[in-house]
């Protein structure tokens, strides 16, 4: 079965979500929560690569 790629619009939407998540991490004042949120983003990115 052939893998289907993303369209440019889908990729741009993915990047927008990623930018929003990173901006939220930047605004977080609590260092523990900041690290947890950053780890969640990294885990999600890793999971996306493995799919």
JSON list of C-alpha atoms in Angstrom, two decimals:
[
{"chain": "A", "resi": 1, "resn": "UNK", "atom": "CA", "xyz": [0.00, 0.00, 0.00]},
{"chain": "A", "resi": 2, "resn": "UNK", "atom": "CA", "xyz": [1.35, 3.41, -0.94]},
{"chain": "A", "resi": 3, "resn": "UNK", "atom": "CA", "xyz": [1.66, 6.10, 1.78]},
{"chain": "A", "resi": 4, "resn": "UNK", "atom": "CA", "xyz": [-0.18, 9.31, 1.07]},
{"chain": "A", "resi": 5, "resn": "UNK", "atom": "CA", "xyz": [1.65, 12.57, 1.68]},
{"chain": "A", "resi": 6, "resn": "UNK", "atom": "CA", "xyz": [0.32, 15.84, 3.02]},
{"chain": "A", "resi": 7, "resn": "UNK", "atom": "CA", "xyz": [-0.87, 18.62, 0.81]},
{"chain": "A", "resi": 8, "resn": "UNK", "atom": "CA", "xyz": [0.78, 22.00, 1.21]},
{"chain": "A", "resi": 9, "resn": "UNK", "atom": "CA", "xyz": [-2.30, 23.29, 3.05]},
{"chain": "A", "resi": 10, "resn": "UNK", "atom": "CA", "xyz": [-2.28, 20.33, 5.45]},
{"chain": "A", "resi": 11, "resn": "UNK", "atom": "CA", "xyz": [1.41, 20.83, 6.13]},
{"chain": "A", "resi": 12, "resn": "UNK", "atom": "CA", "xyz": [0.91, 24.57, 6.71]},
{"chain": "A", "resi": 13, "resn": "UNK", "atom": "CA", "xyz": [-1.92, 23.79, 9.14]},
{"chain": "A", "resi": 14, "resn": "UNK", "atom": "CA", "xyz": [0.33, 21.35, 11.00]},
{"chain": "A", "resi": 15, "resn": "UNK", "atom": "CA", "xyz": [3.03, 24.01, 11.29]},
{"chain": "A", "resi": 16, "resn": "UNK", "atom": "CA", "xyz": [0.48, 26.55, 12.57]},
{"chain": "A", "resi": 17, "resn": "UNK", "atom": "CA", "xyz": [-0.57, 24.15, 15.34]},
{"chain": "A", "resi": 18, "resn": "UNK", "atom": "CA", "xyz": [3.07, 23.57, 16.22]},
{"chain": "A", "resi": 19, "resn": "UNK", "atom": "CA", "xyz": [3.78, 27.32, 16.36]},
{"chain": "A", "resi": 20, "resn": "UNK", "atom": "CA", "xyz": [0.74, 27.87, 18.62]},
{"chain": "A", "resi": 21, "resn": "UNK", "atom": "CA", "xyz": [1.88, 25.10, 20.97]},
{"chain": "A", "resi": 22, "resn": "UNK", "atom": "CA", "xyz": [5.41, 26.51, 21.17]},
{"chain": "A", "resi": 23, "resn": "UNK", "atom": "CA", "xyz": [4.10, 30.04, 21.83]},
{"chain": "A", "resi": 24, "resn": "UNK", "atom": "CA", "xyz": [1.98, 28.67, 24.69]},
{"chain": "A", "resi": 25, "resn": "UNK", "atom": "CA", "xyz": [5.08, 27.04, 26.16]},
{"chain": "A", "resi": 26, "resn": "UNK", "atom": "CA", "xyz": [6.96, 30.34, 25.94]},
{"chain": "A", "resi": 27, "resn": "UNK", "atom": "CA", "xyz": [4.17, 32.11, 27.84]},
{"chain": "A", "resi": 28, "resn": "UNK", "atom": "CA", "xyz": [4.06, 29.51, 30.62]},
{"chain": "A", "resi": 29, "resn": "UNK", "atom": "CA", "xyz": [5.48, 30.92, 33.85]},
{"chain": "A", "resi": 30, "resn": "UNK", "atom": "CA", "xyz": [5.70, 27.68, 35.81]},
{"chain": "A", "resi": 31, "resn": "UNK", "atom": "CA", "xyz": [8.97, 25.99, 34.84]},
{"chain": "A", "resi": 32, "resn": "UNK", "atom": "CA", "xyz": [7.72, 22.48, 35.64]},
{"chain": "A", "resi": 33, "resn": "UNK", "atom": "CA", "xyz": [4.63, 22.95, 33.47]},
{"chain": "A", "resi": 34, "resn": "UNK", "atom": "CA", "xyz": [6.78, 24.52, 30.76]},
{"chain": "A", "resi": 35, "resn": "UNK", "atom": "CA", "xyz": [9.03, 21.46, 30.66]},
{"chain": "A", "resi": 36, "resn": "UNK", "atom": "CA", "xyz": [6.03, 19.10, 30.66]},
{"chain": "A", "resi": 37, "resn": "UNK", "atom": "CA", "xyz": [4.37, 20.93, 27.77]},
{"chain": "A", "resi": 38, "resn": "UNK", "atom": "CA", "xyz": [7.61, 21.02, 25.80]},
{"chain": "A", "resi": 39, "resn": "UNK", "atom": "CA", "xyz": [8.11, 17.30, 26.35]},
{"chain": "A", "resi": 40, "resn": "UNK", "atom": "CA", "xyz": [4.55, 16.65, 25.13]},
{"chain": "A", "resi": 41, "resn": "UNK", "atom": "CA", "xyz": [5.27, 18.57, 21.91]},
{"chain": "A", "resi": 42, "resn": "UNK", "atom": "CA", "xyz": [8.47, 16.60, 21.40]},
{"chain": "A", "resi": 43, "resn": "UNK", "atom": "CA", "xyz": [6.69, 13.30, 22.06]},
{"chain": "A", "resi": 44, "resn": "UNK", "atom": "CA", "xyz": [3.95, 14.19, 19.57]},
{"chain": "A", "resi": 45, "resn": "UNK", "atom": "CA", "xyz": [6.52, 15.12, 16.92]},
{"chain": "A", "resi": 46, "resn": "UNK", "atom": "CA", "xyz": [8.40, 11.87, 17.49]},
{"chain": "A", "resi": 47, "resn": "UNK", "atom": "CA", "xyz": [5.15, 9.91, 17.27]},
{"chain": "A", "resi": 48, "resn": "UNK", "atom": "CA", "xyz": [4.30, 11.65, 13.98]},
{"chain": "A", "resi": 49, "resn": "UNK", "atom": "CA", "xyz": [7.67, 10.64, 12.54]},
{"chain": "A", "resi": 50, "resn": "UNK", "atom": "CA", "xyz": [7.14, 7.02, 13.55]},
{"chain": "A", "resi": 51, "resn": "UNK", "atom": "CA", "xyz": [3.67, 6.72, 11.97]}
]
